[in-house]
């Protein structure tokens, strides 16, 4: 049967604004079609969600449990609620997504106090954590209960396993738990060339938000509980947070398609490689400064404001700090070499004007 829907965009148009701009990987679309036949029990009692648990444990150990959700903000807010008391606070980097890009949802929806710490590269350290890890028994202060880190960070930098272990050891020593926002966890694993467990459950992370949308899925993420003692009533909190999907099989089967074999890693490696290609071309271009190490699929750069404005008319991307002239260029699983080369040529042309 032919659909009545029409295409409303030009599929030849490419950009570097976000890996969320990319479409859905063909293998994910095939998986969705596979799960679409017949009836399955709703609200997570389906066979796809049950099978997903086996796959998650193959990556994150025998105690891991996945709770599929709709989106990354929902994953973060739901996970942090389950890890804290009503009087709890979360220590995070000032640049953390939960602090600057979630519309105040942790505070408004979860009632959490965020204790944001400035960092030079998006990464927390035990010493930086200590700036806010105090006053645990002071009733005048929200109690620090969780440290939340992002891997890879919002600035495109990647924690080493040893760096995350140091954070986990320090936080646990203070009686706190550790949450990892893994919106781009696959890109970090590809960059480090290690299994995801190497910098999560193996080093002490208690709960992670697993990101799939930026890595080729249509929609959906998952909260992965690595330490069952770190959360309370996750299923009830997921429902209260409006993150319980009735047709959960369509989230779970996408995660299965990503994680059952190596699609997650292939997609992430390709996106990272395209960012390296872009960074190499930028380094050869006068008038542009790369701001942070390019360790995943993002390139942060500084160039004249008027050049960026003209370039944005040809390729979509975002300012990171418009006053300073800082921009962010993202590569996705579907970014091609000719996309990068075309962008670099356009950049050189606008710089020469």
Short mmCIF file of C-alpha atoms in Angstrom, two decimals:
data_model
loop_
_atom_site.label_atom_id
_atom_site.label_comp_id
_atom_site.label_asym_id
_atom_site.label_seq_id
_atom_site.Cartn_x
_atom_site.Cartn_y
_atom_site.Cartn_z
CA UNK A 1 0.00 0.00 0.00
CA UNK A 2 1.34 3.39 -0.98
CA UNK A 3 1.49 6.12 1.65
CA UNK A 4 -0.23 9.47 1.19
CA UNK A 5 2.64 11.25 2.92
CA UNK A 6 4.90 13.51 0.88
CA UNK A 7 8.57 14.36 1.30
CA UNK A 8 8.86 17.92 2.60
CA UNK A 9 12.64 18.30 2.63
CA UNK A 10 15.58 18.05 0.29
CA UNK A 11 17.55 14.93 1.29
CA UNK A 12 20.66 16.35 -0.36
CA UNK A 13 20.91 19.15 2.23
CA UNK A 14 23.51 18.38 4.89
CA UNK A 15 24.73 20.24 7.93
CA UNK A 16 26.97 20.16 10.98
CA UNK A 17 24.56 21.49 13.59
CA UNK A 18 23.81 18.27 15.49
CA UNK A 19 23.98 14.51 15.23
CA UNK A 20 20.25 14.71 16.00
CA UNK A 21 19.74 16.11 12.49
CA UNK A 22 20.64 12.76 10.94
CA UNK A 23 17.99 10.32 9.84
CA UNK A 24 17.54 6.75 11.03
CA UNK A 25 20.06 4.07 10.18
CA UNK A 26 18.62 1.56 7.67
CA UNK A 27 19.29 -1.36 10.03
CA UNK A 28 17.22 0.39 12.69
CA UNK A 29 14.35 0.88 10.24
CA UNK A 30 14.52 -2.82 9.38
CA UNK A 31 14.35 -3.70 13.07
CA UNK A 32 11.30 -1.49 13.59
CA UNK A 33 9.55 -3.19 10.69
CA UNK A 34 10.46 -6.59 12.14
CA UNK A 35 8.85 -5.72 15.48
CA UNK A 36 5.76 -4.21 13.86
CA UNK A 37 3.88 -7.39 12.96
CA UNK A 38 1.19 -8.73 15.26
CA UNK A 39 0.48 -7.84 18.88
CA UNK A 40 2.83 -7.65 21.84
CA UNK A 41 2.09 -6.89 25.48
CA UNK A 42 2.36 -3.20 26.25
CA UNK A 43 4.32 -1.18 28.83
CA UNK A 44 7.51 -3.22 28.70
CA UNK A 45 6.12 -6.72 29.13
CA UNK A 46 6.95 -7.53 25.50
CA UNK A 47 9.53 -10.04 24.30
CA UNK A 48 11.77 -7.37 22.78
CA UNK A 49 12.23 -5.54 26.08
CA UNK A 50 12.87 -8.84 27.85
CA UNK A 51 15.53 -9.81 25.30
CA UNK A 52 17.11 -6.36 25.56
CA UNK A 53 18.09 -7.17 29.15
CA UNK A 54 20.35 -9.99 27.94
CA UNK A 55 22.06 -7.67 25.49
CA UNK A 56 22.54 -4.93 28.08
CA UNK A 57 24.11 -7.42 30.49
CA UNK A 58 26.51 -8.58 27.80
CA UNK A 59 27.83 -5.01 27.67
CA UNK A 60 27.48 -3.88 31.29
CA UNK A 61 27.64 -6.94 33.52
CA UNK A 62 25.21 -9.42 35.12
CA UNK A 63 23.50 -6.91 37.42
CA UNK A 64 22.66 -4.34 34.74
CA UNK A 65 19.00 -3.61 34.02
CA UNK A 66 17.69 -1.39 31.22
CA UNK A 67 14.65 0.86 31.49
CA UNK A 68 13.80 2.21 28.02
CA UNK A 69 12.56 5.81 27.93
CA UNK A 70 11.57 8.36 25.29
CA UNK A 71 14.49 10.80 25.31
CA UNK A 72 17.74 11.89 26.92
CA UNK A 73 16.28 14.52 29.23
CA UNK A 74 13.78 11.97 30.45
CA UNK A 75 16.55 9.45 31.04
CA UNK A 76 18.65 11.90 33.03
CA UNK A 77 15.82 13.36 35.11
CA UNK A 78 14.26 9.98 35.87
CA UNK A 79 17.60 8.42 36.80
CA UNK A 80 18.61 11.29 39.07
CA UNK A 81 15.23 11.22 40.82
CA UNK A 82 15.67 7.53 41.57
CA UNK A 83 19.16 8.17 42.97
CA UNK A 84 18.32 11.06 45.33
CA UNK A 85 16.14 12.05 48.23
CA UNK A 86 13.83 15.06 48.14
CA UNK A 87 16.53 17.10 49.84
CA UNK A 88 19.28 15.87 47.51
CA UNK A 89 21.61 17.75 45.20
CA UNK A 90 23.62 16.72 42.14
CA UNK A 91 27.16 17.92 41.44
CA UNK A 92 27.87 18.41 37.75
CA UNK A 93 30.06 20.40 35.39
CA UNK A 94 28.76 23.86 34.58
CA UNK A 95 28.69 22.84 30.91
CA UNK A 96 26.68 19.66 31.65
CA UNK A 97 23.59 19.06 29.54
CA UNK A 98 21.47 18.71 32.68
CA UNK A 99 22.57 22.21 33.69
CA UNK A 100 22.35 24.18 30.44
CA UNK A 101 20.25 22.27 27.90
CA UNK A 102 17.33 20.64 29.67
CA UNK A 103 15.14 23.68 30.29
CA UNK A 104 15.46 23.44 34.05
CA UNK A 105 13.84 19.98 34.03
CA UNK A 106 16.04 18.54 36.82
CA UNK A 107 15.00 21.41 39.07
CA UNK A 108 11.38 21.85 37.94
CA UNK A 109 10.38 18.23 37.34
CA UNK A 110 12.62 16.37 39.78
CA UNK A 111 12.97 19.06 42.46
CA UNK A 112 16.74 18.66 42.45
CA UNK A 113 19.37 21.24 43.27
CA UNK A 114 22.19 21.26 40.71
CA UNK A 115 25.59 22.26 42.08
CA UNK A 116 27.42 23.26 38.90
CA UNK A 117 31.22 23.50 38.88
CA UNK A 118 33.18 25.40 36.20
CA UNK A 119 35.66 23.18 34.36
CA UNK A 120 38.30 24.00 31.74
CA UNK A 121 37.37 21.12 29.42
CA UNK A 122 33.97 19.84 30.49
CA UNK A 123 35.46 17.19 32.79
CA UNK A 124 35.08 16.96 36.55
CA UNK A 125 37.88 15.81 38.84
CA UNK A 126 37.87 14.85 42.54
CA UNK A 127 39.32 18.27 43.32
CA UNK A 128 36.59 20.07 41.37
CA UNK A 129 33.92 17.91 42.98
CA UNK A 130 35.18 18.99 46.40
CA UNK A 131 34.21 22.57 45.61
CA UNK A 132 30.59 21.50 46.20
CA UNK A 133 30.93 18.21 48.14
CA UNK A 134 30.46 19.62 51.62
CA UNK A 135 27.75 20.47 54.15
CA UNK A 136 26.22 17.01 54.06
CA UNK A 137 24.51 17.47 57.43
CA UNK A 138 23.74 21.18 57.08
CA UNK A 139 19.95 21.53 56.94
CA UNK A 140 20.37 24.94 55.29
CA UNK A 141 22.01 23.37 52.24
CA UNK A 142 20.81 20.82 49.71
CA UNK A 143 22.67 17.57 50.42
CA UNK A 144 25.14 16.48 47.71
CA UNK A 145 24.12 12.91 46.91
CA UNK A 146 25.11 12.30 43.28
CA UNK A 147 27.95 13.25 40.97
CA UNK A 148 26.82 13.37 37.34
CA UNK A 149 29.38 13.28 34.55
CA UNK A 150 28.94 13.20 30.78
CA UNK A 151 30.86 10.80 28.54
CA UNK A 152 31.86 12.12 26.14
CA UNK A 153 31.47 15.63 27.50
CA UNK A 154 29.47 18.47 26.04
CA UNK A 155 32.78 19.97 24.86
CA UNK A 156 33.72 16.84 22.90
CA UNK A 157 36.36 15.67 25.37
CA UNK A 158 36.57 12.10 26.65
CA UNK A 159 37.22 10.83 30.17
CA UNK A 160 39.74 8.00 30.45
CA UNK A 161 38.67 4.96 32.50
CA UNK A 162 41.17 5.98 35.20
CA UNK A 163 39.66 9.46 35.41
CA UNK A 164 36.18 8.04 35.90
CA UNK A 165 37.46 5.52 38.45
CA UNK A 166 39.02 8.35 40.45
CA UNK A 167 35.70 10.20 40.41
CA UNK A 168 33.74 7.09 41.46
CA UNK A 169 36.16 6.21 44.25
CA UNK A 170 36.08 9.77 45.55
CA UNK A 171 32.30 10.12 45.34
CA UNK A 172 31.66 6.76 46.96
CA UNK A 173 34.12 7.60 49.71
CA UNK A 174 31.99 10.64 50.49
CA UNK A 175 28.78 8.58 50.47
CA UNK A 176 27.64 9.81 47.06
CA UNK A 177 26.61 7.92 43.92
CA UNK A 178 27.75 8.43 40.33
CA UNK A 179 25.51 8.96 37.30
CA UNK A 180 26.88 9.01 33.77
CA UNK A 181 25.06 10.87 31.00
CA UNK A 182 25.91 8.69 28.02
CA UNK A 183 24.13 10.55 25.25
CA UNK A 184 27.24 9.89 23.13
CA UNK A 185 28.67 6.97 25.07
CA UNK A 186 29.31 5.04 21.84
CA UNK A 187 31.51 7.84 20.51
CA UNK A 188 33.53 7.77 23.73
CA UNK A 189 34.03 4.00 23.53
CA UNK A 190 35.07 4.30 19.89
CA UNK A 191 37.53 7.05 20.77
CA UNK A 192 39.05 5.09 23.64
CA UNK A 193 38.86 1.81 21.68
CA UNK A 194 37.58 -0.04 24.74
CA UNK A 195 34.29 -1.77 25.65
CA UNK A 196 31.74 0.48 27.32
CA UNK A 197 32.00 -1.52 30.54
CA UNK A 198 35.62 -0.40 30.89
CA UNK A 199 34.58 3.11 31.91
CA UNK A 200 31.18 2.35 33.47
CA UNK A 201 30.39 -0.60 35.74
CA UNK A 202 34.00 -1.79 35.91
CA UNK A 203 35.16 1.50 37.46
CA UNK A 204 32.17 2.11 39.71
CA UNK A 205 29.49 4.06 37.80
CA UNK A 206 26.14 3.35 39.46
CA UNK A 207 23.62 4.42 36.80
CA UNK A 208 23.96 5.60 33.23
CA UNK A 209 21.71 7.18 30.66
CA UNK A 210 22.34 5.27 27.45
CA UNK A 211 21.98 7.36 24.30
CA UNK A 212 20.77 5.86 21.05
CA UNK A 213 19.15 8.70 19.13
CA UNK A 214 22.42 10.44 18.29
CA UNK A 215 23.84 7.10 17.18
CA UNK A 216 21.28 6.16 14.55
CA UNK A 217 18.00 5.43 16.34
CA UNK A 218 14.69 7.06 15.47
CA UNK A 219 13.84 7.86 19.09
CA UNK A 220 14.43 6.48 22.56
CA UNK A 221 17.17 6.07 25.13
CA UNK A 222 17.55 3.85 28.17
CA UNK A 223 18.36 4.22 31.83
CA UNK A 224 20.80 1.43 32.67
CA UNK A 225 21.03 0.61 36.36
CA UNK A 226 24.46 -0.87 37.02
CA UNK A 227 24.23 -0.89 40.81
CA UNK A 228 20.74 -1.95 41.98
CA UNK A 229 21.42 -0.48 45.43
CA UNK A 230 21.85 3.00 43.93
CA UNK A 231 18.18 3.48 42.97
CA UNK A 232 14.74 3.18 44.48
CA UNK A 233 11.49 2.35 42.68
CA UNK A 234 12.80 3.07 39.19
CA UNK A 235 9.69 1.66 37.51
CA UNK A 236 7.36 3.88 39.52
CA UNK A 237 9.50 6.97 39.00
CA UNK A 238 9.69 6.30 35.25
CA UNK A 239 5.89 6.25 35.11
CA UNK A 240 5.55 9.40 37.24
CA UNK A 241 8.10 11.11 34.97
CA UNK A 242 5.94 10.40 31.89
CA UNK A 243 8.67 8.18 30.39
CA UNK A 244 6.83 4.84 30.29
CA UNK A 245 6.18 3.93 26.66
CA UNK A 246 3.05 1.89 26.00
CA UNK A 247 4.53 0.38 22.82
CA UNK A 248 7.94 -0.09 24.41
CA UNK A 249 8.94 -2.80 21.95
CA UNK A 250 9.68 -0.07 19.39
CA UNK A 251 12.30 1.48 21.66
CA UNK A 252 13.73 -1.86 22.77
CA UNK A 253 14.10 -3.31 19.29
CA UNK A 254 16.08 -0.25 18.20
CA UNK A 255 18.47 -0.69 21.12
CA UNK A 256 18.73 -4.38 20.25
CA UNK A 257 19.65 -3.53 16.65
CA UNK A 258 22.33 -1.13 17.87
CA UNK A 259 23.83 -3.30 20.59
CA UNK A 260 23.33 -6.96 19.60
CA UNK A 261 26.35 -6.79 17.32
CA UNK A 262 28.48 -3.80 16.38
CA UNK A 263 26.19 -1.24 14.74
CA UNK A 264 26.63 1.12 17.71
CA UNK A 265 30.41 0.99 17.29
CA UNK A 266 30.42 1.25 13.49
CA UNK A 267 28.23 4.32 13.61
CA UNK A 268 30.28 5.97 16.33
CA UNK A 269 33.62 5.25 14.69
CA UNK A 270 32.43 6.71 11.42
CA UNK A 271 31.16 9.90 13.10
CA UNK A 272 34.44 10.26 14.99
CA UNK A 273 36.45 9.72 11.82
CA UNK A 274 34.51 12.45 10.04
CA UNK A 275 35.21 14.84 12.92
CA UNK A 276 38.91 14.05 12.65
CA UNK A 277 38.77 14.73 8.92
CA UNK A 278 37.04 18.04 9.60
CA UNK A 279 39.52 18.99 12.32
CA UNK A 280 42.49 18.17 10.09
CA UNK A 281 41.14 20.47 7.38
CA UNK A 282 40.41 23.24 9.88
CA UNK A 283 43.95 23.08 11.25
CA UNK A 284 45.24 23.79 7.74
CA UNK A 285 42.97 26.82 7.43
CA UNK A 286 44.22 30.23 8.54
CA UNK A 287 41.86 32.30 10.63
CA UNK A 288 40.24 29.44 12.56
CA UNK A 289 41.19 28.18 16.03
CA UNK A 290 40.16 24.77 17.38
CA UNK A 291 39.23 25.26 21.05
CA UNK A 292 39.29 21.77 22.59
CA UNK A 293 40.88 18.42 21.79
CA UNK A 294 38.84 16.64 19.10
CA UNK A 295 38.29 13.29 20.76
CA UNK A 296 34.82 12.26 19.58
CA UNK A 297 32.45 13.61 16.91
CA UNK A 298 32.51 17.34 17.73
CA UNK A 299 34.77 20.17 16.64
CA UNK A 300 34.63 23.44 18.59
CA UNK A 301 36.20 26.39 16.84
CA UNK A 302 36.56 30.16 16.98
CA UNK A 303 36.43 32.30 13.86
CA UNK A 304 35.21 35.78 12.92
CA UNK A 305 31.54 36.25 13.69
CA UNK A 306 30.67 37.58 10.25
CA UNK A 307 32.32 34.58 8.61
CA UNK A 308 30.17 32.21 10.70
CA UNK A 309 27.03 34.12 9.80
CA UNK A 310 27.74 33.84 6.08
CA UNK A 311 28.74 30.20 6.41
CA UNK A 312 25.49 29.41 8.24
CA UNK A 313 23.59 30.40 5.10
CA UNK A 314 25.30 27.50 3.34
CA UNK A 315 25.54 24.91 6.13
CA UNK A 316 23.59 24.73 9.37
CA UNK A 317 25.57 24.81 12.63
CA UNK A 318 25.24 26.50 15.99
CA UNK A 319 27.11 29.16 17.86
CA UNK A 320 28.39 27.86 21.19
CA UNK A 321 29.32 31.31 22.51
CA UNK A 322 28.22 33.90 20.00
CA UNK A 323 29.86 36.80 21.81
CA UNK A 324 33.25 35.10 21.60
CA UNK A 325 32.70 33.76 18.08
CA UNK A 326 32.78 30.13 19.25
CA UNK A 327 30.92 27.56 17.17
CA UNK A 328 30.24 23.83 17.33
CA UNK A 329 30.41 21.51 14.34
CA UNK A 330 28.97 18.01 14.80
CA UNK A 331 29.39 14.92 12.66
CA UNK A 332 26.92 12.06 12.59
CA UNK A 333 26.81 8.44 11.53
CA UNK A 334 25.69 9.53 8.06
CA UNK A 335 28.22 12.33 7.51
CA UNK A 336 30.19 11.61 4.35
CA UNK A 337 33.69 12.64 3.30
CA UNK A 338 32.25 14.82 0.56
CA UNK A 339 30.11 16.62 3.15
CA UNK A 340 33.20 17.47 5.17
CA UNK A 341 35.22 18.49 2.13
CA UNK A 342 32.41 20.66 0.82
CA UNK A 343 32.09 22.38 4.19
CA UNK A 344 35.83 23.01 4.38
CA UNK A 345 35.79 24.54 0.91
CA UNK A 346 32.88 26.79 1.87
CA UNK A 347 34.72 27.80 5.05
CA UNK A 348 37.82 28.79 3.07
CA UNK A 349 35.73 30.77 0.60
CA UNK A 350 33.97 32.72 3.32
CA UNK A 351 37.23 33.43 5.13
CA UNK A 352 38.69 34.79 1.89
CA UNK A 353 35.80 37.23 1.29
#
